[in-house]
Tab-separated table of C-alpha atoms in Angstrom:
chain	number	residue	atom	x	y	z
A	1	MET	CA	41.104	17.940	-18.254
A	2	THR	CA	38.813	15.133	-17.198
A	3	VAL	CA	35.873	16.205	-15.050
A	4	THR	CA	33.577	13.188	-13.919
A	5	SER	CA	30.184	14.287	-14.927
A	6	ALA	CA	27.378	13.953	-12.538
A	7	LEU	CA	25.387	11.959	-14.868
A	8	LYS	CA	26.259	10.377	-18.126
A	9	VAL	CA	23.937	8.196	-20.247
A	10	GLU	CA	25.261	6.481	-23.165
A	11	ASN	CA	23.485	5.164	-26.095
A	12	LEU	CA	20.208	4.086	-24.432
A	13	HIS	CA	17.801	1.866	-26.050
A	14	LYS	CA	14.403	0.915	-24.853
A	15	SER	CA	11.552	-1.145	-26.472
A	16	PHE	CA	8.223	-2.086	-25.467
A	17	GLY	CA	7.568	-5.295	-27.429
A	18	ASN	CA	8.446	-4.570	-30.963
A	19	HIS	CA	7.907	-0.887	-30.533
A	20	GLU	CA	11.315	0.929	-29.864
A	21	VAL	CA	10.580	4.094	-27.698
A	22	ILE	CA	14.139	5.161	-27.009
A	23	LYS	CA	16.457	4.665	-29.964
A	24	GLY	CA	20.096	5.368	-28.609
A	25	VAL	CA	20.011	8.528	-26.612
A	26	SER	CA	23.171	9.903	-24.891
A	27	LEU	CA	23.280	12.776	-22.447
A	28	GLU	CA	25.693	14.193	-20.295
A	29	ALA	CA	25.058	16.530	-17.197
A	30	GLN	CA	27.931	18.313	-15.355
A	31	LYS	CA	27.392	19.204	-11.594
A	32	GLY	CA	24.828	22.036	-11.464
A	33	ASP	CA	23.335	21.665	-14.859
A	34	VAL	CA	19.662	21.824	-15.314
A	35	ILE	CA	18.809	20.184	-18.281
A	36	ALA	CA	15.204	20.594	-19.671
A	37	ILE	CA	13.998	17.682	-21.918
A	38	LEU	CA	11.250	18.707	-24.260
A	39	GLY	CA	9.330	16.804	-26.904
A	40	ALA	CA	5.750	15.927	-28.021
A	41	SER	CA	3.771	13.389	-26.208
A	42	GLY	CA	5.078	9.859	-27.069
A	43	ALA	CA	8.445	11.163	-28.016
A	44	GLY	CA	9.939	9.065	-25.109
A	45	LYS	CA	10.929	11.798	-22.591
A	46	SER	CA	9.397	10.171	-19.619
A	47	THR	CA	10.509	6.699	-20.634
A	48	PHE	CA	14.146	8.115	-21.011
A	49	LEU	CA	13.950	9.547	-17.477
A	50	ARG	CA	12.621	6.390	-15.962
A	51	CYS	CA	15.354	4.442	-17.531
A	52	ILE	CA	17.885	6.428	-15.684
A	53	ASN	CA	16.751	5.231	-12.257
A	54	LEU	CA	15.660	1.877	-13.527
A	55	LEU	CA	11.911	2.330	-13.116
A	56	GLU	CA	12.037	0.822	-16.608
A	57	THR	CA	14.827	-1.386	-17.511
A	58	PRO	CA	16.617	-0.272	-20.815
A	59	ASN	CA	17.498	-2.816	-23.286
A	60	SER	CA	20.864	-1.593	-23.747
A	61	GLY	CA	22.900	1.430	-22.904
A	62	ASP	CA	24.954	2.580	-19.989
A	63	VAL	CA	24.101	4.814	-17.021
A	64	TYR	CA	26.926	6.463	-15.015
A	65	LEU	CA	26.248	8.419	-11.696
A	66	ALA	CA	29.348	10.253	-10.802
A	67	GLY	CA	31.303	7.968	-12.647
A	68	GLU	CA	29.930	4.860	-11.146
A	69	LYS	CA	28.462	2.616	-13.820
A	70	MET	CA	25.093	0.864	-13.078
A	71	ARG	CA	26.080	-2.698	-13.831
A	72	MET	CA	23.643	-4.612	-16.017
A	73	LYS	CA	23.728	-8.278	-17.223
A	74	GLN	CA	21.713	-10.597	-19.500
A	75	ASN	CA	19.601	-13.218	-18.078
A	76	ARG	CA	19.146	-16.589	-19.754
A	77	HIS	CA	16.210	-15.193	-21.595
A	78	GLY	CA	18.300	-12.557	-23.136
A	79	GLU	CA	16.690	-9.885	-21.161
A	80	THR	CA	18.795	-7.146	-19.613
A	81	ILE	CA	18.577	-7.067	-15.908
A	82	PRO	CA	20.654	-5.446	-12.985
A	83	GLU	CA	23.698	-7.340	-12.090
A	84	ASP	CA	23.477	-6.287	-8.339
A	85	ILE	CA	20.094	-4.875	-7.239
A	86	ARG	CA	21.611	-3.491	-4.070
A	87	GLN	CA	23.726	-1.432	-6.229
A	88	VAL	CA	20.791	-0.210	-8.339
A	89	GLU	CA	19.011	0.586	-4.848
A	90	ARG	CA	22.032	2.579	-3.587
A	91	MET	CA	22.194	4.577	-6.790
A	92	ARG	CA	18.498	5.345	-6.607
A	93	THR	CA	19.067	6.966	-3.311
A	94	ARG	CA	21.322	9.457	-5.112
A	95	LEU	CA	18.826	9.838	-7.927
A	96	ALA	CA	15.823	11.363	-6.439
A	97	MET	CA	12.760	11.535	-8.550
A	98	VAL	CA	9.768	13.793	-8.681
A	99	PHE	CA	6.653	12.498	-10.447
A	100	GLN	CA	3.916	13.969	-12.568
A	101	GLY	CA	1.168	12.389	-10.179
A	102	PHE	CA	3.213	13.368	-7.086
A	103	ASN	CA	2.834	9.892	-5.657
A	104	LEU	CA	3.191	10.989	-1.931
A	105	TRP	CA	2.416	7.858	0.321
A	106	SER	CA	-1.237	8.351	1.086
A	107	HIS	CA	-1.160	6.813	4.567
A	108	MET	CA	1.692	8.858	5.854
A	109	THR	CA	1.636	12.585	6.910
A	110	VAL	CA	3.657	15.279	5.197
A	111	MET	CA	6.470	14.826	7.753
A	112	GLU	CA	6.321	10.983	7.558
A	113	ASN	CA	6.671	11.311	3.756
A	114	ILE	CA	9.679	13.334	3.932
A	115	LEU	CA	11.511	11.226	6.829
A	116	GLU	CA	10.762	7.723	5.171
A	117	GLY	CA	13.752	7.806	2.999
A	118	PRO	CA	16.487	9.400	5.360
A	119	LEU	CA	15.255	7.224	8.360
A	120	TYR	CA	14.475	3.776	6.705
A	121	VAL	CA	16.535	3.735	3.542
A	122	GLN	CA	19.571	5.932	4.477
A	123	LYS	CA	19.314	5.051	8.247
A	124	ILE	CA	20.028	8.693	9.241
A	125	ALA	CA	19.712	9.479	12.874
A	126	LYS	CA	15.956	10.611	13.532
A	127	ALA	CA	16.945	14.034	15.266
A	128	GLU	CA	19.232	15.062	12.358
A	129	ALA	CA	16.428	13.884	9.814
A	130	VAL	CA	13.695	15.752	11.523
A	131	GLU	CA	15.808	18.941	11.661
A	132	LYS	CA	16.453	18.736	8.103
A	133	ALA	CA	12.784	17.870	7.222
A	134	GLU	CA	11.658	20.945	9.074
A	135	ALA	CA	14.176	23.133	7.118
A	136	LEU	CA	13.045	21.637	3.878
A	137	LEU	CA	9.307	22.095	4.501
A	138	GLU	CA	10.339	25.810	5.417
A	139	LYS	CA	11.975	26.266	2.056
A	140	VAL	CA	8.937	24.787	0.173
A	141	GLY	CA	6.643	26.953	2.224
A	142	LEU	CA	4.755	24.178	3.921
A	143	SER	CA	5.782	24.414	7.583
A	144	ASP	CA	2.248	24.815	8.678
A	145	ARG	CA	1.130	21.521	7.014
A	146	VAL	CA	3.500	19.001	8.754
A	147	ASP	CA	0.778	16.793	10.098
A	148	TYR	CA	-1.587	16.963	7.067
A	149	TYR	CA	-2.099	13.704	4.948
A	150	PRO	CA	-1.520	14.252	1.251
A	151	ALA	CA	-5.392	13.915	0.502
A	152	HIS	CA	-5.947	16.962	2.461
A	153	LEU	CA	-3.349	19.256	0.440
A	154	SER	CA	-3.783	20.964	-2.883
A	155	GLY	CA	-1.861	19.557	-5.940
A	156	GLY	CA	0.721	22.256	-5.781
A	157	GLN	CA	1.120	21.624	-2.004
A	158	GLN	CA	1.588	18.042	-2.657
A	159	GLN	CA	3.971	18.376	-5.403
A	160	ARG	CA	6.138	20.911	-3.082
A	161	VAL	CA	6.070	18.139	-0.445
A	162	ALA	CA	7.207	15.622	-3.212
A	163	ILE	CA	10.133	17.899	-3.964
A	164	ALA	CA	11.035	18.386	-0.266
A	165	ARG	CA	10.857	14.441	-0.011
A	166	ALA	CA	13.261	14.136	-2.910
A	167	LEU	CA	15.600	16.793	-1.390
A	168	ALA	CA	15.460	14.998	1.958
A	169	MET	CA	17.552	12.288	0.384
A	170	ASP	CA	20.433	14.853	-0.518
A	171	PRO	CA	20.488	13.490	-4.059
A	172	ASP	CA	23.337	14.129	-6.602
A	173	VAL	CA	20.857	14.356	-9.451
A	174	MET	CA	17.136	15.139	-9.289
A	175	LEU	CA	14.733	13.826	-11.993
A	176	PHE	CA	11.541	15.593	-12.553
A	177	ASP	CA	9.003	13.760	-14.566
A	178	GLU	CA	6.593	16.340	-15.855
A	179	PRO	CA	6.165	17.870	-12.409
A	180	THR	CA	3.520	20.538	-13.435
A	181	SER	CA	1.387	18.734	-15.905
A	182	ALA	CA	-1.112	17.272	-13.556
A	183	LEU	CA	-1.538	20.660	-11.707
A	184	ASP	CA	-4.291	23.214	-12.310
A	185	PRO	CA	-2.783	26.339	-14.185
A	186	GLU	CA	-2.897	28.591	-11.256
A	187	LEU	CA	-0.872	26.134	-9.064
A	188	VAL	CA	1.891	25.622	-11.556
A	189	GLY	CA	3.748	28.713	-10.549
A	190	GLU	CA	4.376	27.818	-7.054
A	191	VAL	CA	5.882	24.621	-8.025
A	192	LEU	CA	8.197	26.154	-10.579
A	193	ALA	CA	9.202	28.726	-8.190
A	194	VAL	CA	10.617	26.088	-5.831
A	195	MET	CA	12.233	24.431	-8.963
A	196	ARG	CA	13.876	27.742	-9.843
A	197	ASP	CA	15.307	28.119	-6.400
A	198	LEU	CA	16.904	24.728	-6.647
A	199	ALA	CA	18.413	25.478	-10.014
A	200	GLU	CA	19.837	28.644	-8.546
A	201	GLU	CA	21.227	26.548	-5.756
A	202	GLY	CA	23.352	24.541	-8.077
A	203	ARG	CA	21.357	21.465	-7.918
A	204	THR	CA	21.853	19.115	-10.826
A	205	MET	CA	18.577	18.446	-12.508
A	206	LEU	CA	16.923	16.609	-15.391
A	207	VAL	CA	13.333	18.158	-15.981
A	208	VAL	CA	11.023	16.527	-18.498
A	209	THR	CA	8.502	19.424	-18.957
A	210	HIS	CA	6.064	21.313	-21.085
A	211	GLU	CA	6.872	24.617	-19.555
A	212	MET	CA	8.645	26.383	-22.287
A	213	GLY	CA	9.217	29.444	-19.912
A	214	PHE	CA	10.982	27.263	-17.440
A	215	ALA	CA	13.100	25.737	-20.124
A	216	ARG	CA	14.129	29.053	-21.732
A	217	ASP	CA	14.869	30.874	-18.491
A	218	VAL	CA	16.271	28.194	-16.080
A	219	SER	CA	17.846	25.370	-17.985
A	220	SER	CA	21.385	25.378	-18.706
A	221	LYS	CA	20.868	23.016	-21.665
A	222	THR	CA	17.622	22.169	-23.450
A	223	VAL	CA	17.306	18.898	-25.353
A	224	PHE	CA	14.569	18.242	-27.853
A	225	LEU	CA	13.384	14.515	-28.023
A	226	HIS	CA	11.626	13.545	-31.253
A	227	LYS	CA	10.483	9.778	-31.774
A	228	GLY	CA	12.805	8.370	-29.282
A	229	GLU	CA	16.164	10.285	-30.580
A	230	ILE	CA	17.568	13.632	-29.694
A	231	CYS	CA	16.771	15.897	-32.604
A	232	GLU	CA	18.345	19.127	-31.165
A	233	GLU	CA	20.175	20.243	-28.299
A	234	GLY	CA	22.130	23.075	-26.982
A	235	SER	CA	21.760	26.205	-24.881
A	236	PRO	CA	18.138	27.407	-24.489
A	237	ALA	CA	19.040	30.774	-26.118
A	238	LYS	CA	20.234	29.341	-29.319
A	239	LEU	CA	17.534	26.666	-29.438
A	240	PHE	CA	14.602	29.044	-28.820
A	241	THR	CA	15.724	31.775	-30.955
A	242	LYS	CA	17.261	29.791	-33.757
A	243	PRO	CA	15.670	26.280	-33.994
A	244	ALA	CA	17.633	24.354	-36.437
A	245	THR	CA	15.348	21.364	-37.316
A	246	ASP	CA	11.832	21.485	-38.963
A	247	GLN	CA	10.700	19.098	-36.144
A	248	PHE	CA	11.611	21.621	-33.244
A	249	LYS	CA	10.218	24.484	-35.216
A	250	ALA	CA	6.880	22.671	-35.687
A	251	PHE	CA	6.997	21.720	-31.992
A	252	LEU	CA	7.385	25.257	-30.901
A	253	ALA	CA	4.811	26.512	-33.332
A	254	ARG	CA	2.330	24.052	-31.855
A	255	ILE	CA	3.122	24.860	-28.320
A	256	ASN	CA	2.809	28.677	-28.731
B	1	MET	CA	-43.001	-5.407	36.094
B	2	GLU	CA	-44.514	-8.867	36.787
B	3	ASN	CA	-47.535	-8.137	34.840
B	4	PHE	CA	-45.573	-6.786	31.738
B	5	LEU	CA	-43.416	-9.886	31.814
B	6	SER	CA	-46.339	-12.108	31.627
B	7	TYR	CA	-47.168	-10.938	28.188
B	8	ILE	CA	-44.009	-12.142	26.824
B	9	PRO	CA	-44.302	-15.617	25.355
B	10	LEU	CA	-41.009	-16.732	26.715
B	11	ASP	CA	-40.060	-18.479	30.019
B	12	ILE	CA	-37.866	-15.614	31.308
B	13	SER	CA	-37.120	-17.392	34.515
B	14	LEU	CA	-35.576	-20.235	32.565
B	15	ILE	CA	-33.071	-17.953	30.690
B	16	VAL	CA	-32.139	-16.243	33.889
B	17	GLU	CA	-31.588	-19.441	35.694
B	18	ASN	CA	-29.185	-20.694	32.901
B	19	PHE	CA	-27.681	-17.452	32.326
B	20	ASP	CA	-24.348	-18.475	33.731
B	21	ARG	CA	-24.267	-21.369	31.044
B	22	PHE	CA	-24.915	-18.592	28.366
B	23	LEU	CA	-21.975	-16.528	29.723
B	24	TYR	CA	-19.890	-19.618	29.430
B	25	GLY	CA	-21.155	-19.891	25.854
B	26	VAL	CA	-20.184	-16.393	25.085
B	27	TRP	CA	-16.700	-17.110	26.396
B	28	MET	CA	-16.386	-20.184	24.227
B	29	THR	CA	-17.408	-18.441	21.152
B	30	LEU	CA	-15.393	-15.559	21.840
B	31	ASN	CA	-12.174	-17.413	22.772
B	32	LEU	CA	-12.540	-19.778	19.523
B	33	THR	CA	-13.447	-16.862	17.119
B	34	VAL	CA	-10.770	-14.464	18.462
B	35	LEU	CA	-7.981	-17.003	18.637
B	36	ALA	CA	-8.829	-18.289	15.178
B	37	LEU	CA	-8.911	-14.602	13.620
B	38	ILE	CA	-5.571	-13.813	15.166
B	39	VAL	CA	-3.718	-17.060	14.096
B	40	GLY	CA	-5.457	-17.138	10.801
B	41	GLY	CA	-4.782	-13.382	10.231
B	42	LEU	CA	-1.080	-13.893	10.950
B	43	LEU	CA	-0.790	-16.789	8.560
B	44	ALA	CA	-2.588	-14.627	6.008
B	45	VAL	CA	0.027	-12.076	5.896
B	46	PRO	CA	2.837	-14.148	4.292
B	47	MET	CA	0.260	-16.054	2.041
B	48	ALA	CA	-1.112	-12.862	0.731
B	49	ILE	CA	2.375	-11.561	-0.144
B	50	ALA	CA	3.013	-14.969	-2.007
B	51	ARG	CA	-0.377	-14.516	-3.734
B	52	ALA	CA	0.531	-11.065	-4.805
B	53	SER	CA	3.825	-12.013	-6.105
B	54	SER	CA	4.544	-14.049	-9.334
B	55	HIS	CA	6.570	-16.576	-7.363
B	56	PRO	CA	6.375	-19.839	-9.340
B	57	ILE	CA	5.979	-22.103	-6.439
B	58	PHE	CA	4.408	-20.257	-3.604
B	59	ASN	CA	1.691	-18.464	-5.464
B	60	PRO	CA	0.115	-21.697	-7.007
B	61	ILE	CA	0.467	-23.529	-3.575
B	62	VAL	CA	-1.388	-20.760	-1.678
B	63	TRP	CA	-3.844	-20.432	-4.599
B	64	ALA	CA	-4.785	-24.099	-4.325
B	65	TYR	CA	-5.218	-23.798	-0.584
B	66	THR	CA	-7.418	-20.541	-0.723
B	67	TYR	CA	-9.584	-22.226	-3.350
B	68	ILE	CA	-10.119	-25.446	-1.449
B	69	PHE	CA	-10.839	-23.603	1.889
B	70	ARG	CA	-13.113	-20.953	0.256
B	71	GLY	CA	-14.857	-23.426	-1.989
B	72	THR	CA	-16.010	-25.835	0.604
B	73	PRO	CA	-18.233	-25.260	3.586
B	74	LEU	CA	-16.843	-24.519	7.179
B	75	LEU	CA	-19.198	-27.266	8.643
B	76	VAL	CA	-17.604	-29.883	6.076
B	77	GLN	CA	-14.035	-28.723	6.905
B	78	THR	CA	-14.715	-29.121	10.599
B	79	TYR	CA	-16.454	-32.431	10.297
B	80	LEU	CA	-13.348	-33.716	8.163
B	81	ILE	CA	-11.088	-32.734	10.794
B	82	TYR	CA	-12.908	-33.688	13.821
B	83	PHE	CA	-14.624	-37.052	12.559
B	84	GLY	CA	-12.329	-37.869	9.469
B	85	LEU	CA	-8.903	-37.545	10.895
B	86	GLY	CA	-9.852	-39.891	13.748
B	87	GLN	CA	-10.522	-42.720	11.306
B	88	PHE	CA	-6.895	-43.177	10.724
B	89	GLU	CA	-4.892	-45.451	13.040
B	90	ALA	CA	-1.717	-43.671	12.397
B	91	ILE	CA	-3.155	-40.424	13.500
B	92	ARG	CA	-4.602	-41.768	16.653
B	93	GLN	CA	-1.315	-43.266	17.523
B	94	SER	CA	0.516	-40.133	16.701
B	95	TRP	CA	1.505	-37.335	19.159
B	96	LEU	CA	-0.919	-35.234	17.345
B	97	TRP	CA	-3.769	-37.176	18.726
B	98	ASP	CA	-3.703	-36.822	22.532
B	99	PRO	CA	-3.569	-33.196	23.324
B	100	ILE	CA	-4.968	-31.765	19.827
B	101	LEU	CA	-6.791	-33.985	17.405
B	102	SER	CA	-8.883	-35.788	20.036
B	103	SER	CA	-10.224	-32.647	21.486
B	104	ALA	CA	-13.342	-30.876	19.876
B	105	TRP	CA	-12.018	-27.467	20.795
B	106	TRP	CA	-8.776	-28.051	19.110
B	107	CYS	CA	-10.451	-29.298	15.953
B	108	ALA	CA	-12.830	-26.498	15.639
B	109	PHE	CA	-9.852	-24.040	16.377
B	110	ILE	CA	-7.941	-25.679	13.540
B	111	ALA	CA	-10.739	-25.654	11.094
B	112	PHE	CA	-11.928	-22.128	11.771
B	113	THR	CA	-8.152	-20.786	11.582
B	114	LEU	CA	-7.543	-22.445	8.206
B	115	ASN	CA	-10.840	-21.127	7.056
B	116	THR	CA	-10.364	-17.559	8.005
B	117	ALA	CA	-6.754	-17.473	6.952
B	118	ALA	CA	-7.995	-18.570	3.369
B	119	TYR	CA	-10.446	-15.570	3.197
B	120	SER	CA	-8.045	-13.052	4.780
B	121	THR	CA	-5.369	-14.133	2.397
B	122	GLU	CA	-7.486	-13.254	-0.817
B	123	LEU	CA	-8.756	-10.205	1.013
B	124	LEU	CA	-5.278	-8.832	1.887
B	125	ARG	CA	-3.858	-9.896	-1.562
B	126	GLY	CA	-6.493	-7.728	-3.202
B	127	ALA	CA	-5.498	-4.858	-0.999
B	128	ILE	CA	-1.781	-5.340	-1.851
B	129	ILE	CA	-2.381	-5.538	-5.448
B	130	ASP	CA	-4.513	-2.365	-5.314
B	131	THR	CA	-1.689	-0.235	-3.706
B	132	PRO	CA	-1.418	2.727	-5.909
B	133	LYS	CA	1.096	2.102	-8.593
B	134	GLY	CA	2.773	5.549	-8.228
B	135	GLU	CA	3.185	5.074	-4.598
B	136	VAL	CA	4.959	1.974	-5.060
B	137	GLU	CA	7.088	3.546	-7.713
B	138	ALA	CA	8.083	6.359	-5.424
B	139	ALA	CA	9.216	3.704	-2.941
B	140	ILE	CA	11.281	2.051	-5.526
B	141	ALA	CA	12.721	5.397	-6.674
B	142	THR	CA	13.533	6.331	-3.046
B	143	GLY	CA	15.881	3.141	-2.968
B	144	HIS	CA	13.572	0.857	-0.840
B	145	SER	CA	14.318	-2.830	-1.462
B	146	TYR	CA	11.195	-5.256	-2.260
B	147	ARG	CA	11.445	-6.381	1.458
B	148	SER	CA	11.471	-2.828	2.963
B	149	ARG	CA	8.993	-1.368	0.620
B	150	MET	CA	6.534	-4.169	1.370
B	151	ARG	CA	7.158	-3.609	5.188
B	152	ARG	CA	7.265	0.134	5.191
B	153	ILE	CA	4.803	1.186	2.457
B	154	ILE	CA	2.689	-1.520	0.779
B	155	LEU	CA	1.579	-3.409	3.933
B	156	PRO	CA	0.880	-0.567	5.925
B	157	SER	CA	-1.233	0.825	3.318
B	158	ALA	CA	-3.007	-2.465	2.420
B	159	PHE	CA	-3.851	-3.091	5.960
B	160	ARG	CA	-5.675	0.106	6.307
B	161	ARG	CA	-7.582	-0.210	3.013
B	162	ALA	CA	-8.425	-3.806	3.900
B	163	ILE	CA	-10.157	-2.717	7.210
B	164	PRO	CA	-13.719	-2.486	5.787
B	165	ALA	CA	-13.798	-5.690	4.162
B	166	TYR	CA	-12.065	-7.390	7.073
B	167	SER	CA	-15.025	-6.095	9.306
B	168	ASN	CA	-17.321	-8.481	7.180
B	169	GLU	CA	-14.869	-11.441	7.497
B	170	VAL	CA	-14.904	-10.966	11.367
B	171	ILE	CA	-18.674	-11.043	11.569
B	172	PHE	CA	-18.739	-14.075	9.060
B	173	MET	CA	-16.402	-15.998	11.176
B	174	LEU	CA	-18.204	-15.230	14.315
B	175	HIS	CA	-21.578	-16.390	12.777
B	176	GLY	CA	-19.621	-19.457	11.251
B	177	SER	CA	-18.254	-20.386	14.884
B	178	VAL	CA	-21.906	-21.827	15.444
B	179	VAL	CA	-20.324	-24.912	13.664
B	180	ALA	CA	-18.712	-25.666	17.002
B	181	SER	CA	-22.016	-26.414	18.481
B	182	THR	CA	-22.376	-29.466	16.253
B	183	ILE	CA	-19.106	-30.963	17.503
B	184	THR	CA	-20.162	-31.035	21.286
B	185	LEU	CA	-18.743	-27.712	22.201
B	186	GLN	CA	-20.975	-25.423	24.256
B	187	ASP	CA	-20.603	-22.162	22.419
B	188	ILE	CA	-23.558	-19.711	22.527
B	189	LEU	CA	-25.748	-21.720	20.063
B	190	GLY	CA	-24.620	-24.879	21.966
B	191	VAL	CA	-26.190	-23.685	25.133
B	192	GLY	CA	-29.262	-22.675	23.031
B	193	ARG	CA	-29.566	-26.246	21.780
B	194	TRP	CA	-28.888	-27.710	25.304
B	195	LEU	CA	-31.900	-25.666	26.522
B	196	ASN	CA	-33.931	-26.855	23.642
B	197	GLY	CA	-33.010	-30.504	24.099
B	198	ARG	CA	-33.462	-30.413	27.882
B	199	PHE	CA	-36.859	-28.547	28.217
B	200	TYR	CA	-38.237	-28.643	24.636
B	201	LEU	CA	-38.382	-24.858	24.721
B	202	ALA	CA	-36.935	-23.757	21.385
B	203	TYR	CA	-37.511	-20.061	21.585
B	204	GLU	CA	-36.111	-19.316	24.788
B	205	GLY	CA	-32.539	-20.803	24.032
B	206	PHE	CA	-32.469	-19.644	20.397
B	207	ILE	CA	-33.608	-16.313	20.946
B	208	THR	CA	-31.083	-15.863	23.665
B	209	ALA	CA	-28.465	-16.958	21.569
B	210	ALA	CA	-29.474	-14.701	18.629
B	211	PHE	CA	-29.575	-11.736	21.000
B	212	LEU	CA	-26.112	-12.596	22.334
B	213	TYR	CA	-24.691	-12.773	18.776
B	214	PHE	CA	-26.461	-9.641	17.953
B	215	LEU	CA	-24.697	-7.845	20.841
B	216	ILE	CA	-21.332	-9.186	19.888
B	217	VAL	CA	-21.806	-8.050	16.168
B	218	LEU	CA	-22.704	-4.625	17.519
B	219	CYS	CA	-19.323	-4.486	19.559
B	220	ILE	CA	-17.457	-5.565	16.456
B	221	THR	CA	-19.236	-2.962	14.323
B	222	TRP	CA	-18.266	-0.187	16.852
B	223	ILE	CA	-14.595	-1.496	17.054
B	224	PHE	CA	-14.238	-1.239	13.333
B	225	ARG	CA	-15.934	2.058	13.041
B	226	TRP	CA	-13.247	3.333	15.444
B	227	LEU	CA	-10.524	1.683	13.468
B	228	GLU	CA	-11.635	3.177	10.342
B	229	ARG	CA	-11.763	6.605	11.672
B	230	ARG	CA	-8.404	6.296	13.285
B	231	TYR	CA	-6.608	4.469	10.188
B	232	LEU	CA	-8.537	5.596	7.211
B	233	GLY	CA	-8.749	9.332	7.929
B	234	HIS	CA	-6.020	9.809	5.438
B	235	LEU	CA	-8.382	8.897	2.571
B	236	THR	CA	-11.361	10.848	3.678
B	237	ARG	CA	-11.958	14.630	3.073
B	238	ARG	CA	-10.864	16.607	6.132
B	239	GLU	CA	-13.673	18.379	8.064
B	240	ILE	CA	-13.869	22.121	7.179
B	241	THR	CA	-12.141	24.085	10.044
B	242	GLU	CA	-12.669	27.609	10.949
B	243	THR	CA	-9.597	28.694	9.216
B	244	ASP	CA	-10.801	27.202	5.905
B	245	ILE	CA	-13.904	29.325	6.285
B	246	GLU	CA	-11.905	32.265	6.829
B	247	ILE	CA	-9.747	31.577	3.786
B	248	LEU	CA	-12.875	30.755	1.797
B	249	SER	CA	-14.677	34.044	2.798
B	250	GLU	CA	-11.514	36.156	2.299
B	251	GLY	CA	-11.540	34.683	-1.201
B	252	SER	CA	-15.213	35.768	-1.791
B	253	THR	CA	-14.555	39.259	-0.898
B	254	ARG	CA	-11.704	39.873	-3.111
């Protein structure tokens, strides 16, 4: 049986100068998978995630989104660049990202932030987009903050708006880049709760995180990156109860 | 009243008699300055985008332009256009001569426009470059193309952040517009100079001129204060509302 996976990454390599940060990582996510990506800082987790939507351009390796390959080519200096930037832009609309620093557009209100993608990238009719945005704000519990500017919200509220903004694009896969790392401890819970809901809805998610509880309880698969390579992967039940490698054991010991 | 006025060492009646001239001067100063700011500002937008990019041709061309116009005095630029260009037979024979380059107003307008465009370009370039990197990345990740993220995210954000610095440029341009009076135009200072030349009364003309410039600057300051409140509110802390106080006091009683 051949089922097209929602997202497939094959043998991804990325270097900054002479320093190779990602050394051939492959990963496959089926529809509805929640993959938690763990690792010490500097292990290349964020870089790996950012290579998927080409915020960083990988040196080599392939990314497939629902079977569609992101086409790359070499320029005359031998650097890897997108073959067709329009294709990349199209694929990015299906790969929403939630950032560590929220990155809401500061000159736009909450509502404008959420409507931006649907109205000006996907060109959806305004009435439909507004209706959906209102439903999403309700879902993340911020219906009373529609006209606020990001600077007037708490970190947890900003991150929930950012999640609503990502959902507004109706993405096939959601990329979370340490979504709770910049939050005060008491605000982490409200963001994780929203992410749990999304996982239960069957959203396909890749989550780079330091929240071991989230990885253990919510993820369908946990991946441990060490020095740019996948060191250990599998079901969280297996990984957290019987870590196989010394590196992952050491990592868990340090976290706890 | 009569008595009080006699203590002021100014010939008020002379100012009152010539006030229509001063009003004309205000009109001249304002139309030159405002039109130059509008056209210069419009020119500055594409040039700032070029300067903020790493385009191998446009960036250095605009760089050279802004360095020349910011590196030389406005008076010299105006003289070069007004007195300098007329030296060339070819220019005097060309279609540019009759309606445009032979007119002092047009020469001042061109010099002011090119000058303010150069300053505004660099100012806006700074604001574009300072757009928070994360906000640009969010725009990229949303699928915006370079063009549409420039139009939808970067420029709207940069324009707002440029407002405070641009108010200085507007005031500098207004003050710089006195250069027009040196090439025969009757702007505010031009009228002051005329009064001085005609009656040998320096104070009357120049104090009136100074006062009028001051009034205009006051208006500009008000306009920009309004603009900042309207368009920069998103960066300031929100004022504390009654709901916030309720929430805060609830928190303290817990």
